[in-house]
Each structure stands twice: as C-alpha cells, then as structure tokens.
Coordinates of C-alpha atoms and ligand atoms in Angstrom, one line a residue:
M1 CA 163.7 72.1 139.5
A2 CA 164.6 74.7 136.8
S3 CA 166.0 73.5 133.4
A4 CA 168.6 75.3 131.3
R5 CA 165.8 76.5 129.1
D6 CA 163.8 77.9 132.0
L7 CA 166.9 79.8 133.1
L8 CA 167.6 81.4 129.8
S9 CA 164.1 82.0 128.5
R10 CA 162.5 85.4 129.1
P11 CA 158.7 85.7 128.3
N12 CA 159.0 89.5 127.6
S13 CA 162.3 89.5 125.8
P14 CA 162.2 87.7 122.4
S15 CA 165.0 85.4 121.4
F16 CA 166.1 84.7 117.8
L17 CA 167.4 81.2 118.7
E18 CA 164.5 80.2 120.8
S19 CA 162.2 81.2 118.0
L20 CA 164.4 79.2 115.5
Y21 CA 163.8 76.1 117.6
T22 CA 160.1 76.4 116.8
G23 CA 160.8 76.6 113.1
K24 CA 160.6 80.4 112.7
L25 CA 163.3 82.9 111.8
Q26 CA 162.5 86.3 113.3
W27 CA 164.5 88.3 110.8
D28 CA 163.3 91.6 112.4
L29 CA 165.3 90.8 115.5
L30 CA 168.5 90.6 113.5
D31 CA 167.9 93.4 111.0
P32 CA 169.0 96.2 111.3
F33 CA 172.1 94.4 112.6
P34 CA 173.4 96.1 115.8
D35 CA 176.8 97.6 116.2
Q36 CA 178.7 99.1 119.1
D37 CA 177.8 102.8 119.6
A38 CA 180.4 105.4 119.0
A39 CA 181.0 106.5 122.6
D40 CA 181.4 103.0 123.8
R41 CA 183.7 102.2 121.0
A42 CA 185.8 105.2 121.8
A43 CA 186.1 104.1 125.5
G44 CA 187.2 100.7 124.3
D45 CA 189.7 102.2 121.8
H46 CA 191.3 104.0 124.7
A47 CA 191.6 100.8 126.8
L48 CA 192.9 98.8 123.8
A49 CA 195.6 101.3 123.1
E50 CA 196.8 101.2 126.7
I51 CA 196.7 97.4 126.9
T52 CA 198.4 97.0 123.6
R53 CA 201.3 99.1 124.9
F54 CA 201.4 97.1 128.1
M55 CA 201.5 93.8 126.2
T56 CA 204.3 95.0 123.9
E57 CA 206.3 96.1 126.9
W58 CA 205.9 92.9 128.9
I59 CA 205.1 89.9 126.7
D60 CA 207.3 88.1 124.2
P61 CA 204.8 85.5 123.1
E62 CA 207.4 83.1 121.7
S63 CA 209.3 83.2 124.9
V64 CA 206.2 82.5 126.9
D65 CA 205.4 79.6 124.7
E66 CA 208.9 78.2 124.6
T67 CA 209.5 78.4 128.4
S68 CA 205.8 78.0 129.5
T69 CA 206.7 80.8 131.9
L70 CA 205.4 84.3 132.4
P71 CA 207.8 87.2 133.0
A72 CA 208.6 87.7 136.7
G73 CA 206.2 90.2 138.2
F74 CA 203.7 90.0 135.4
V75 CA 200.8 88.7 137.4
E76 CA 201.3 91.5 140.0
E77 CA 201.3 94.0 137.2
L78 CA 198.0 92.6 135.8
K79 CA 196.5 93.0 139.3
K80 CA 198.0 96.5 139.8
R81 CA 196.5 97.7 136.5
G82 CA 193.1 96.2 137.2
L83 CA 193.2 94.0 134.1
L84 CA 191.6 91.1 136.0
K85 CA 188.4 93.2 136.6
L86 CA 187.8 95.0 133.4
G87 CA 184.1 95.2 133.9
T88 CA 184.3 96.4 137.5
A89 CA 183.7 100.1 138.2
E90 CA 186.7 102.4 138.2
R91 CA 186.0 103.5 141.8
S92 CA 186.6 99.8 142.8
G93 CA 189.8 99.6 140.8
G94 CA 188.4 98.2 137.6
W95 CA 188.1 99.7 134.1
G96 CA 184.3 100.0 134.0
L97 CA 184.3 98.5 130.5
T98 CA 181.2 97.1 128.8
P99 CA 181.1 93.4 127.8
R100 CA 181.7 94.5 124.2
N101 CA 184.9 96.3 125.2
I102 CA 186.1 93.5 127.5
F103 CA 185.7 91.2 124.5
R104 CA 187.7 93.5 122.4
V105 CA 190.5 93.7 125.0
V106 CA 190.7 89.9 125.3
T107 CA 190.7 89.6 121.5
E108 CA 193.5 92.1 121.2
V109 CA 195.6 90.4 123.9
A110 CA 194.9 87.0 122.3
S111 CA 196.2 88.2 119.0
R112 CA 199.6 88.5 120.8
S113 CA 199.4 85.7 123.3
V114 CA 196.3 83.4 123.9
A115 CA 197.9 82.2 127.1
V116 CA 197.9 85.7 128.6
A117 CA 194.5 86.4 127.2
L118 CA 193.1 83.5 129.1
I119 CA 194.5 84.7 132.4
I120 CA 192.6 88.0 131.9
A121 CA 189.5 86.2 130.5
I122 CA 189.3 83.7 133.3
D123 CA 189.0 86.3 136.0
N124 CA 186.6 88.5 134.0
A125 CA 184.6 85.5 132.8
I126 CA 184.3 83.0 135.5
G127 CA 186.1 84.7 138.4
I128 CA 184.7 86.6 141.4
S129 CA 184.1 89.8 139.5
A130 CA 181.8 87.8 137.1
Y131 CA 179.8 86.5 140.0
L132 CA 179.5 89.7 141.9
P133 CA 176.4 91.1 140.0
H134 CA 174.6 87.8 140.6
L135 CA 175.2 87.6 144.4
P136 CA 172.4 88.6 146.8
P137 CA 173.2 91.3 149.4
G138 CA 174.8 89.7 152.5
P139 CA 178.1 88.5 153.9
L140 CA 179.1 86.5 150.8
R141 CA 178.6 89.5 148.5
D142 CA 180.6 91.6 151.0
F143 CA 183.4 89.1 151.0
V144 CA 183.5 89.0 147.2
Q145 CA 183.2 92.7 146.8
D146 CA 186.2 93.1 149.2
R147 CA 188.4 90.7 147.3
V148 CA 187.5 92.3 144.0
E149 CA 188.5 95.7 145.4
R150 CA 191.7 94.2 146.7
G151 CA 192.5 93.0 143.1
A152 CA 192.5 89.3 144.0
V153 CA 193.1 86.8 141.3
S154 CA 190.4 84.2 141.3
C155 CA 189.5 80.9 139.6
T156 CA 186.7 78.5 139.3
A157 CA 187.5 74.9 140.4
D158 CA 184.8 72.6 139.0
T159 CA 186.4 69.9 136.8
E160 CA 187.4 66.7 138.6
P161 CA 189.7 63.9 137.6
E162 CA 186.6 61.7 136.9
G163 CA 185.6 64.1 134.1
A164 CA 183.7 67.3 133.8
A165 CA 180.9 65.7 131.9
N166 CA 179.7 63.9 135.1
T167 CA 176.7 65.5 136.7
V168 CA 177.8 64.6 140.2
R169 CA 180.8 66.3 141.9
R170 CA 182.8 64.0 144.1
T171 CA 184.2 66.9 146.1
V172 CA 182.1 67.1 149.2
A173 CA 181.4 69.9 151.7
V174 CA 180.4 68.3 155.0
P175 CA 178.8 70.6 157.6
T176 CA 180.7 70.9 160.9
E177 CA 178.9 69.8 164.1
D178 CA 177.9 73.3 165.1
G179 CA 176.7 73.9 161.5
D180 CA 178.6 77.2 161.2
A181 CA 181.0 75.9 158.6
F182 CA 181.8 73.2 156.1
L183 CA 184.8 71.0 155.6
I184 CA 185.6 70.6 151.9
T185 CA 187.4 67.5 150.7
G186 CA 188.2 66.5 147.1
D187 CA 190.3 67.0 144.0
K188 CA 190.0 69.4 141.0
V189 CA 191.9 69.4 137.8
F190 CA 192.6 71.7 134.8
V191 CA 191.7 74.9 136.7
G192 CA 192.7 78.0 134.9
N193 CA 194.6 80.5 137.1
A194 CA 194.8 78.0 139.9
P195 CA 198.5 78.5 140.5
I196 CA 198.2 82.2 140.8
A197 CA 194.7 82.5 142.5
D198 CA 194.0 84.4 145.7
V199 CA 190.4 83.2 145.8
V200 CA 189.0 79.9 144.6
I201 CA 185.3 79.2 143.7
I202 CA 184.8 75.6 144.5
S203 CA 181.9 73.4 143.4
A204 CA 181.1 70.7 145.9
T205 CA 178.3 68.3 146.8
V206 CA 176.5 69.1 150.0
T207 CA 174.0 66.8 151.7
E208 CA 171.9 68.4 154.4
Q209 CA 168.5 67.5 155.8
G210 CA 168.2 64.6 153.4
T211 CA 168.8 66.8 150.3
T212 CA 171.9 66.6 148.1
Q213 CA 172.8 69.6 146.0
R214 CA 175.7 71.1 144.2
R215 CA 176.9 74.3 145.8
L216 CA 179.5 76.9 145.2
F217 CA 181.9 78.0 147.9
F218 CA 184.1 81.1 147.8
V219 CA 187.4 80.4 149.6
D220 CA 190.6 82.2 150.2
A221 CA 193.5 80.3 148.6
D222 CA 195.6 80.4 151.7
T223 CA 193.0 78.5 153.7
P224 CA 194.7 75.5 155.5
G225 CA 194.1 72.3 153.6
L226 CA 193.9 73.9 150.2
R227 CA 196.8 73.4 147.9
V228 CA 197.8 73.3 144.3
H229 CA 199.3 69.9 143.8
A230 CA 200.2 70.0 140.1
E231 CA 200.5 72.4 137.2
H232 CA 199.2 71.1 133.9
G233 CA 201.3 71.4 130.8
F234 CA 199.2 71.4 127.6
M235 CA 199.8 70.9 123.9
G236 CA 199.2 74.6 123.5
L237 CA 198.4 77.7 125.7
R238 CA 201.8 77.3 127.2
G239 CA 202.4 79.8 129.9
F240 CA 198.7 79.9 130.9
P241 CA 198.8 79.0 134.6
N242 CA 196.5 76.0 135.0
G243 CA 196.6 73.6 137.9
A244 CA 195.1 70.9 140.0
F245 CA 193.8 71.4 143.6
T246 CA 193.6 69.1 146.5
F247 CA 191.2 70.0 149.3
D248 CA 191.8 68.3 152.6
R249 CA 189.0 69.2 155.1
V250 CA 189.2 72.8 154.1
R251 CA 187.2 74.8 156.6
V252 CA 184.9 77.3 155.0
P253 CA 182.3 79.4 156.9
R254 CA 178.7 78.7 156.0
T255 CA 178.4 82.3 154.9
R256 CA 180.8 81.6 152.0
M257 CA 178.4 79.1 150.5
L258 CA 176.2 80.4 147.7
V259 CA 172.6 79.2 148.5
E260 CA 170.5 79.1 145.3
E261 CA 167.5 77.5 143.8
G262 CA 167.8 73.9 142.5
Y263 CA 168.8 73.5 138.9
E264 CA 169.1 70.4 136.8
G265 CA 172.2 71.4 134.7
R266 CA 175.8 70.4 135.0
M267 CA 176.7 73.7 136.6
T268 CA 174.8 75.5 139.3
R269 CA 172.1 78.1 138.4
T270 CA 174.2 81.1 139.3
A271 CA 177.3 79.7 137.7
N272 CA 175.4 79.4 134.5
L273 CA 174.2 83.0 134.6
A274 CA 177.5 84.5 135.8
T275 CA 179.6 82.7 133.2
M276 CA 177.1 83.3 130.3
L277 CA 179.3 86.0 128.9
G278 CA 182.4 84.0 129.9
R279 CA 182.2 81.8 126.8
N280 CA 182.6 84.9 124.7
Y281 CA 185.7 86.1 126.6
L282 CA 187.3 82.7 127.2
I283 CA 186.6 81.0 123.8
A284 CA 185.1 83.3 121.2
A285 CA 187.5 86.2 121.7
P286 CA 190.7 84.1 121.3
S287 CA 188.9 82.2 118.4
L288 CA 188.3 85.5 116.6
A289 CA 191.9 86.6 117.2
L290 CA 193.2 83.3 115.8
A291 CA 190.9 83.3 112.9
R292 CA 191.9 86.8 111.9
L293 CA 195.6 85.9 112.2
G294 CA 195.1 82.6 110.3
T295 CA 193.3 84.5 107.5
A296 CA 196.0 87.2 107.3
W297 CA 198.9 84.7 107.4
A298 CA 197.4 82.6 104.6
Q299 CA 196.7 85.7 102.4
D300 CA 200.3 86.9 103.0
F301 CA 201.8 83.5 102.2
A302 CA 199.7 83.1 99.1
S303 CA 200.9 86.5 97.8
R304 CA 204.6 85.8 98.3
R305 CA 204.9 82.1 97.4
S306 CA 204.9 81.3 93.6
V307 CA 204.4 77.9 92.0
D308 CA 205.6 77.7 88.4
G309 CA 205.8 81.4 88.0
R310 CA 202.4 82.3 89.4
T311 CA 201.8 83.5 93.0
L312 CA 199.6 81.1 94.9
D313 CA 196.8 83.6 95.1
Q314 CA 196.4 83.3 91.3
Y315 CA 195.3 79.7 91.7
D316 CA 191.6 78.7 91.8
E317 CA 191.8 76.4 94.8
I318 CA 193.8 78.8 96.9
R319 CA 191.4 81.6 96.2
R320 CA 188.6 79.4 97.5
V321 CA 190.5 78.5 100.6
L322 CA 191.4 82.2 101.3
A323 CA 187.8 83.2 100.7
A324 CA 186.5 80.5 103.1
A325 CA 188.9 81.6 105.8
A326 CA 187.8 85.2 105.4
A327 CA 184.1 84.2 105.5
D328 CA 184.5 82.1 108.6
T329 CA 186.3 85.0 110.3
F330 CA 183.5 87.3 109.3
A331 CA 181.0 84.8 110.8
I332 CA 182.8 84.8 114.2
D333 CA 183.0 88.5 114.2
T334 CA 179.3 88.8 113.3
L335 CA 178.0 86.4 115.9
T336 CA 180.1 87.9 118.7
T337 CA 179.0 91.3 117.7
W338 CA 175.4 90.0 118.1
T339 CA 176.1 88.5 121.5
M340 CA 178.3 91.2 122.9
V341 CA 176.4 94.3 121.8
Q342 CA 173.3 93.2 123.6
P343 CA 174.4 90.8 126.4
D344 CA 171.6 91.5 128.8
L345 CA 169.1 88.6 129.2
D346 CA 166.4 91.1 130.1
G347 CA 167.2 93.5 127.3
P348 CA 164.9 94.2 124.3
V349 CA 166.3 91.0 122.7
N350 CA 167.4 88.0 124.8
T351 CA 170.6 86.6 123.4
A352 CA 171.2 84.1 126.2
F353 CA 170.8 81.1 123.9
E354 CA 173.2 82.5 121.4
Q355 CA 175.7 83.1 124.3
L356 CA 175.8 79.4 124.7
A357 CA 176.0 78.6 121.0
V358 CA 178.9 81.0 120.4
K359 CA 181.4 78.6 122.0
N360 CA 181.2 75.9 119.5
I361 CA 180.5 78.1 116.5
S362 CA 183.5 80.3 117.1
S363 CA 186.0 77.6 118.1
L364 CA 185.1 75.3 115.2
A365 CA 185.2 78.1 112.7
A366 CA 188.6 79.3 114.0
W367 CA 189.8 75.7 113.7
R368 CA 188.6 75.5 110.1
V369 CA 190.5 78.7 109.3
L370 CA 193.8 77.6 110.9
D371 CA 193.6 74.1 109.5
R372 CA 193.2 75.5 106.0
S373 CA 195.9 78.1 106.6
M374 CA 198.2 75.3 107.7
S375 CA 197.7 73.5 104.4
V376 CA 198.3 76.8 102.4
L377 CA 201.5 77.4 104.2
G378 CA 202.6 73.8 103.8
A379 CA 205.8 72.9 105.8
E380 CA 206.3 76.6 106.7
G381 CA 203.0 76.4 108.5
F382 CA 204.0 73.2 110.4
E383 CA 207.4 74.6 111.3
S384 CA 207.5 76.6 114.6
G385 CA 207.9 80.4 114.6
P386 CA 211.3 80.3 116.3
S387 CA 212.7 77.7 113.9
K388 CA 211.7 80.0 111.0
A389 CA 213.2 83.0 112.7
R390 CA 216.5 81.1 113.1
R391 CA 216.8 80.6 109.4
C392 CA 215.5 84.1 108.6
A393 CA 212.2 82.9 107.1
V394 CA 209.0 84.9 107.9
P395 CA 208.4 83.7 111.6
V396 CA 204.6 83.4 111.4
P397 CA 203.5 81.5 114.5
L398 CA 200.8 79.4 112.8
E399 CA 202.0 76.2 114.5
R400 CA 201.6 77.8 117.9
A401 CA 198.1 79.2 116.9
V402 CA 197.0 75.7 115.9
R403 CA 198.1 74.2 119.2
D404 CA 196.4 77.0 121.1
A405 CA 193.2 76.8 119.1
R406 CA 192.7 73.1 119.7
G407 CA 192.4 73.7 123.5
L408 CA 189.4 76.1 122.8
R409 CA 187.4 73.1 121.5
I410 CA 187.9 71.4 124.8
S411 CA 188.0 74.0 127.5
G412 CA 184.5 74.6 128.8
G413 CA 183.2 71.4 127.3
V414 CA 184.3 69.1 124.4
D415 CA 182.8 70.3 121.2
F416 CA 180.5 67.4 120.3
A417 CA 179.5 66.9 124.0
L418 CA 178.6 70.6 124.1
D419 CA 176.4 70.1 120.9
Y420 CA 174.7 67.3 122.8
W421 CA 174.0 69.4 125.9
A422 CA 172.9 72.4 123.9
G423 CA 170.7 70.2 121.8
R424 CA 168.6 69.6 124.9
L425 CA 167.5 73.3 124.7
V426 CA 165.5 72.4 121.6
L427 CA 163.6 69.6 123.2
P428 CA 161.1 71.6 125.4
T429 CA 159.5 72.9 122.1
Y430 CA 158.6 69.4 121.1
Y431 CA 158.3 67.4 124.4
P432 CA 156.1 66.6 126.1
Q433 CA 153.7 68.6 123.8
P434 CA 154.9 69.9 120.5
R435 CA 154.7 73.7 120.2
P436 CA 156.2 74.5 116.7
A437 CA 155.5 77.7 114.8
A438 CA 152.1 78.0 113.2
D439 CA 153.2 78.5 109.6
L440 CA 155.4 75.6 108.8
D441 CA 153.5 74.8 105.5
E442 CA 153.6 78.4 104.3
P443 CA 156.2 79.6 101.8
E444 CA 159.4 81.0 103.2
D445 CA 158.7 84.4 104.7
L446 CA 161.6 86.9 104.7
T447 CA 159.6 89.7 106.3
G448 CA 161.9 91.8 108.5
L449 CA 165.0 91.2 106.4
S450 CA 166.0 94.0 104.0
T451 CA 166.4 91.8 101.0
Q452 CA 166.5 94.8 98.8
W453 CA 170.1 95.3 100.1
L454 CA 171.1 91.7 99.4
T455 CA 172.4 90.1 96.2
G456 CA 170.3 87.5 94.5
R457 CA 172.5 84.8 95.8
N458 CA 172.3 86.0 99.4
T459 CA 168.5 86.4 99.2
D460 CA 168.4 82.7 98.1
H461 CA 170.6 81.8 101.1
A462 CA 168.1 83.7 103.4
R463 CA 165.2 81.8 101.8
Y464 CA 167.2 78.5 102.4
A465 CA 167.9 79.4 106.1
T466 CA 164.2 80.2 106.6
G467 CA 163.3 76.9 105.0
Q468 CA 165.8 75.0 107.1
A469 CA 164.3 76.4 110.3
K470 CA 161.0 75.0 109.2
E471 CA 162.7 71.7 108.2
L472 CA 164.1 71.6 111.7
A473 CA 160.6 71.8 113.2
R474 CA 159.2 69.2 110.7
F475 CA 162.1 66.9 111.5
M476 CA 161.5 67.2 115.2
L477 CA 157.8 66.5 114.7
R478 CA 158.7 63.4 112.7
V479 CA 161.3 62.3 115.2
R480 CA 158.6 62.4 117.9
E481 CA 156.9 59.5 116.2
R482 CA 160.1 57.5 116.4
Y483 CA 161.1 58.6 119.9
A484 CA 157.9 59.2 121.9
E485 CA 159.7 60.3 125.0
A486 CA 162.4 63.0 125.2
D487 CA 164.7 60.5 127.0
E488 CA 164.5 58.1 124.1
L489 CA 165.6 60.9 121.7
L490 CA 168.4 61.9 124.1
A491 CA 169.7 58.3 123.9
A492 CA 170.1 58.8 120.2
E493 CA 173.0 61.2 120.7
R494 CA 174.0 61.5 117.0
V495 CA 170.5 62.9 116.3
V496 CA 170.7 65.5 119.1
I497 CA 174.2 66.5 118.2
S498 CA 173.3 66.9 114.5
V499 CA 170.2 68.9 115.2
N500 CA 172.1 71.3 117.4
A501 CA 174.9 71.7 114.8
V502 CA 172.2 72.4 112.1
V503 CA 170.7 75.0 114.5
N504 CA 174.2 76.6 114.9
E505 CA 174.6 76.8 111.1
I506 CA 171.2 78.4 110.5
L507 CA 171.8 80.9 113.3
T508 CA 175.2 81.9 111.8
M509 CA 173.9 82.1 108.3
A510 CA 171.0 84.3 109.4
A511 CA 173.4 86.6 111.3
V512 CA 175.9 87.1 108.5
L513 CA 173.1 87.7 106.0
A514 CA 171.3 90.3 108.3
R515 CA 174.7 92.0 108.9
A516 CA 175.5 92.0 105.2
A517 CA 172.2 93.7 104.5
T518 CA 172.7 96.3 107.2
L519 CA 176.2 97.1 106.0
A520 CA 175.1 97.2 102.4
E521 CA 172.4 99.8 103.3
A522 CA 175.2 101.9 104.8
G523 CA 177.1 101.7 101.5
H524 CA 179.4 98.7 102.3
T525 CA 178.8 96.1 99.7
W526 CA 182.0 94.0 100.2
P527 CA 180.5 91.8 103.0
Q528 CA 178.0 90.4 100.6
G529 CA 180.7 88.1 99.2
L530 CA 181.7 87.0 102.6
A531 CA 178.1 86.2 103.5
D532 CA 177.7 84.3 100.2
V533 CA 180.8 82.2 100.8
F534 CA 180.0 81.4 104.4
C535 CA 176.4 80.4 103.5
A536 CA 177.4 78.3 100.5
D537 CA 179.8 76.3 102.8
A538 CA 177.3 76.2 105.6
R539 CA 174.7 74.7 103.3
R540 CA 177.0 71.9 102.4
R541 CA 177.6 71.2 106.1
V542 CA 173.9 71.3 106.8
T543 CA 173.3 68.7 104.0
D544 CA 175.8 66.4 105.7
L545 CA 174.4 67.0 109.1
W546 CA 170.8 66.1 108.0
A547 CA 172.2 63.0 106.3
A548 CA 173.8 61.9 109.6
A549 CA 170.7 62.6 111.6
E550 CA 168.4 60.8 109.1
A551 CA 170.6 57.8 109.0
A552 CA 170.7 57.6 112.8
V553 CA 166.9 57.9 113.0
S554 CA 166.2 55.3 110.2
G555 CA 168.9 52.9 111.3
D556 CA 170.1 52.7 107.6
E557 CA 173.7 53.1 108.6
P558 CA 176.6 50.9 109.7
D559 CA 176.3 48.9 112.9
H560 CA 178.7 51.0 115.0
T561 CA 177.8 49.2 118.2
A562 CA 178.7 45.8 116.8
L563 CA 181.9 47.1 115.4
C564 CA 183.0 48.6 118.8
A565 CA 182.1 45.3 120.5
G566 CA 184.2 43.4 117.9
L567 CA 187.2 45.7 118.4
A568 CA 187.2 44.9 122.1
E569 CA 187.3 41.2 121.4
D570 CA 190.7 39.6 121.8
G571 CA 192.4 38.6 118.5
R572 CA 189.6 39.9 116.3
A573 CA 191.6 42.9 115.0
A574 CA 195.1 41.5 115.6
G575 CA 197.6 42.9 113.3
I576 CA 195.6 45.9 112.4
F577 CA 195.1 47.7 115.7
Q578 CA 197.2 45.8 118.2
H579 CA 200.9 46.0 119.0
T580 CA 201.3 49.3 117.2
S581 CA 202.9 51.5 119.9
V582 CA 199.9 51.0 122.2
P583 CA 199.9 53.2 125.3
A584 CA 202.3 51.8 128.0
H585 CA 199.5 51.0 130.5
L586 CA 197.7 48.9 127.8
A587 CA 200.9 47.2 126.8
R588 CA 201.5 46.2 130.4
A589 CA 198.0 44.8 130.6
E590 CA 198.7 42.6 127.7
G591 CA 201.8 41.3 129.4
N592 CA 204.1 43.1 127.0
E593 CA 206.6 45.1 129.1
Q594 CA 208.5 46.6 126.2
Ligands
FAD1 C1 192.7 75.2 128.6 C2 191.7 74.7 129.6 C3 191.2 75.5 130.6 C4 190.3 75.0 131.5 N1 189.9 75.8 132.5 C5 189.1 75.3 133.5 C6 188.7 76.1 134.6 O1 189.1 77.2 134.8 N2 188.0 75.5 135.6 C7 187.6 74.2 135.5 O2 186.9 73.7 136.4 N3 187.9 73.4 134.4 C8 188.7 73.9 133.4 N4 189.0 73.2 132.3 C9 188.5 71.9 132.2 C10 187.5 71.8 131.0 O3 186.4 72.6 131.3 C11 187.2 70.4 130.8 O4 188.4 69.8 130.3 C12 186.2 70.2 129.7 O5 184.9 70.6 130.2 C13 186.1 68.7 129.3 O6 186.0 67.9 130.4 P1 186.9 66.6 130.6 O7 188.3 66.9 130.1 O8 186.8 66.2 132.0 O9 186.3 65.6 129.7 P2 184.7 65.1 129.7 O10 183.8 66.2 129.6 O11 184.6 64.2 130.9 O12 184.7 64.3 128.4 C14 185.5 63.2 128.2 C15 185.0 62.5 126.9 O13 183.7 62.1 127.1 C16 182.8 62.6 126.1 N5 181.5 62.8 126.6 C17 181.0 63.5 127.6 N6 179.7 63.4 127.7 C18 179.3 62.6 126.7 C19 178.1 62.0 126.3 N7 176.9 62.3 126.9 N8 178.0 61.2 125.2 C20 179.1 60.9 124.6 N9 180.4 61.3 124.9 C21 180.4 62.2 126.0 C22 183.5 63.9 125.7 O14 183.1 64.3 124.4 C23 184.9 63.5 125.7 O15 185.3 62.9 124.5 C24 189.9 73.7 131.4 C25 190.4 72.9 130.4 C26 191.3 73.4 129.5 C27 191.8 72.5 128.4

C-alpha cells in the first residue's frame, strides 16, 4: 500500500524539501527564485480587475459578518460568472486560469471577505473541478465533466462527528444485492459549501470481497436520503456556508464510486493529489491576504497614534513588531510564489512536499502577524469594525480578521496534528535504513545560492539554514538509537512535531533568502531586510524547537503524564481548576445543576 511519501516523491523531479529531509539544502533549486511570467500575470490582472469590481458591487463584508448571510442571489451569480471553476477551460464555462492566478484571485477576494473567498476556494480546491484532471476516462469522469460544465457548486464531505483525525470513516457504503449501486449511510460535519452544494463528494468505508477500503463517491445533492441537517456557526468566517450532512441509505450507482489504488493516509490517494493545491487556495491565500492587511493596519495605526508626543512608529519595540509583521508577510508571499509558480509534481522541480507544508507555515505566520497587530492597536484592535464606525473611529476590521484567521489553523487539520502527520514524511529517510546525505561532516556548502547578492547577515543565515539541515539529519540518526523502530518514534509525538516545525522553518528561511538574492540581482535590495528579520526570528524559534525535541528524547523534562493523571483525580486540584464555570455537561456530571 502506498505511503504519502510514495505518492509525492518523483524520482526524476528533484524536491527541495525531500532533499532537506536527508540533511542537504539544494540551493540551486531555489536560486534563481521563480516568478510568474509576464503573460500569465497579465491574464491574472485582467481576472483580478473583473472580480474586484464584482466583489465591490455585491459584498459588504461587515454586513456578511454581522448577519452571517450572503446577499440574495449571490451564489447564483458566482455560478453564472464561472467563479467556482476558475481553472476550468473557458469553453467549459471556466476562466482557464493557472494555479498562480487562481491563488491571486482567492487572495484578492479574501482581502475583502474571507468567508466569500472560501466559497470560491472550496470549489476550486476540493470540489469537482479539482478532481476532474485526476479521474480516469469513463462514466464517473463524464458525470463530473457534465456537472462542472453546468456550473454545479460542489463540496467534499469527509469530516465526521467522531473527528477528522480518525483513520476510519464511519460512513459506510453498502453494495446493493445486484451490486449495481451502493447505499450510503452516515453523518458528516463542518463541510464547506454543504448548504449550497449541487454535488457532494462523500468519503465512505466500503467492504467488498473481504477487503475494507475508504472510497470517494460523487453524488447529486438532490438524491433521496441526502440532507443538510445543520448549518454551523463559527467564531469567524461568518457567512461562509458550512453544514452537516446526514445520509440515510443514499442510493449511488457503482459508476459514481472512484476506484483507486490502496493508500495508507487519512485521505484517499486521489483526494490527496486533487487537493494538493487546495491548501494553497483554502488556507495560504486567505492567510496571505490577512497578513498583508494586518501589517498595513499596524503600520497605519503606528503612524497616527502618538504616545507622549511621539508617534508609535518612533518607538524601538513598535518598529521591531512592524518589521516582524512585514517579514512574516514576505515569507508567506515567498513560499506561495514557490508552490504556485511550479505546481506540477512532474515538472522540473517537484514542489509536492512544500504544497503540504504551506498550510501550517502560512496560517501560523498570518496568526503571528495579526496577533502582534492586535497588540499594536490595543483596544482599537479588539473593538469590532462596526463599533468603531459608529463612533467615527477608523473602522479597521482587525477583530474580524483575527476571528477568521483562527479557523485557518483548524480547517484541513489542526496545526500541531498536521505537524505530526507531515513529520511522518521525514521518516522514510531514516527508517528502516538511514539514507542521509553523504556530506554531513563537511562544512556548510552554499553552492547554488548567489551569496554575492546577499548581505553578510543574510549569508550567515544561509549558512545557519544549511547547518540546520545537517543538524536535522544528525538528530534523526541519533534518535534512531533511542527509537529503533519508526513506530516508537511516532509515539514520541513532541519529537515528531518539533522536527517537522524545524523543517518548516528551514524551508522558509531558505526560500526567503534565495528570493532576496534573486531580487537583489535585479536591483531590488529592500527585501534583504525582510529576509534578515524573518531569519533572525526563525532562528530563535528553531532553538526553542530543538530544546523541546531534545528534552522529549532525553526525558529531562516535567512528567506531563503524571500531571495529567493527577488532574483527573477527584479532589486533587480542588479550588484551582474545579467549580470555575465548568462546562454545563461537566457540572451536571458532578451533580451540580447550577
Ligand atoms: C472553516 C472550516 C472549514 C472546513 N471545511 C471542511 C470541508 O469542506 N470538508 C470537510 O470534510 N471538513 C471540513 N472541515 C473540517 C476540518 O477539516 C476539521 O475540523 C479539521 O480537520 C480538524 O478535525 P476535527 O475538528 O474533527 O478535530 P480532530 O482532527 O479530530 O482533532 C481533535 C483534536 O485531536 C488532536 N489530535 C488529532 N490527532 C492527534 C494525535 N495523533 N495526537 C495528538 N492529538 C491529536 C487535534 O490536534 C485536536 O486537538 C472544516 C473545518 C473548518 C473549521
């Protein structure tokens, strides 16, 4: 059965991240750093202009947020304009945009309303148009092609009330007696676009001929037995239609089941490939939009707010905060340029591993930006936009942005759980047999990176990143002595999570440095400072991450297990943790009805 690594790896297409796992930074893959070509950019500019006009005409973001409602007729308008199939050819009613331009469109829409951006992103990222290129010729492909051409809104229903992290899906598809169809029964929750979908892609467990597999089914939403039984209201992303399904013996022809090779991941093999770019559209694009806004709002506030006669941007600490926000935004922009300009797994450079990493890197960086901006704006940041508007203050919607951004760290996988799952990609380099790079003991080699275009500080960061990649390999080799089997290491979750977070930091450092060098060669020296600030902060995070990993490996750390066991014991923590507005269902369990 194929692993995630097997699925993403391409023997003839080098991967920067895969090489990093072995301890080697292949700077020549990153430098010269790619950029969108002029013709494609122009095509994207045209689409952006049109969509921006459309958004201004239709969407008042504060009203969508306050009422959790979209304007009447808006979804129909999205369909009519082909906005749900931006990558589909124009002859089939789409826009024929490249992934880079789809990403730009979603970012642009998100800068006005993340809720609306997600409607568009869902369909383009994990809807039927995303699956179409991955479907083999046959009746299923014909069905999907037909629905795409009709402009159907679609969604992917995978998460179940028991939790998305579970490998098993309780929704079952049972073959009918004649074997021509399946009856699907089960529940799904948190499904984006569910309340407005015409077609639902359902993951379900199928047992046939003694084999149990997870399969995908493509089902019209008006099929009897299929219903949306609830709409979810979230802390943020209000107005984004998201709902729960119940399937009660929903009859689906066998031809609507996607038959594919076995795969050991949480999603099916095709879902993984189809939704690869989806993380960029669904998470990274809104993250970039929010990071840009957060940076701009903080800069604006710092220039207009004075403390004791000096504007805030004259203060040392505020300048550091503003610089860090700008550097994080540059990092998201850089990494998504890397993943979006060359999205093809079989292209000259395989960016598949980076496509996975971009979700956590972008959403966490955006969160840092907004959290810092919130502190800069103080109470005005915490206050809602409409409240500020009512008293004629600048109605910056930072409060809404923070609520929206938090969801990006959950949707598609909770951040630290995702670090854990992604951390598994490193393992095949070291288990069962270690295959690290050959030159771990050699001095840091920056061949391939145009260091002549980097400042001394940035060259030092590049040397550090190269050294950290080797450190990763050395750490993994040492860890093998402690955990002989991969499963033992996987049980040490803090180690796996920390290692993956280090990998993400090294990747991002390398990308911003390579881009800074390429831009400097073209005469733009200003990104050097952004790269420097990002790398300096990343180095502090890396130090912390290694400390956490080393402590977990050595055991020289607090006894978290004993502490948790103690917390559960009656009376142990009375007065500190109990009877302080405990959730109602816990209070009832304690016999306290109040
Ligand atoms: C805005 C939004 C849009 C969404 N859109 C869709 C959609 O279109 N389709 C769809 O199917 N779903 C969708 N979801 C669901 C989303 O993908 C899940 O919420 C997400 O994957 C997290 O799953 P969960 O909430 O079930 O929590 P789980 O993944 O079950 O996690 C619960 C807790 O367990 C922890 N955990 C999990 N595994 C481990 C482990 N190995 N070790 C330690 N801790 C662990 C997690 O970190 C978390 O703290 C959406 C969710 C949101 C918020």
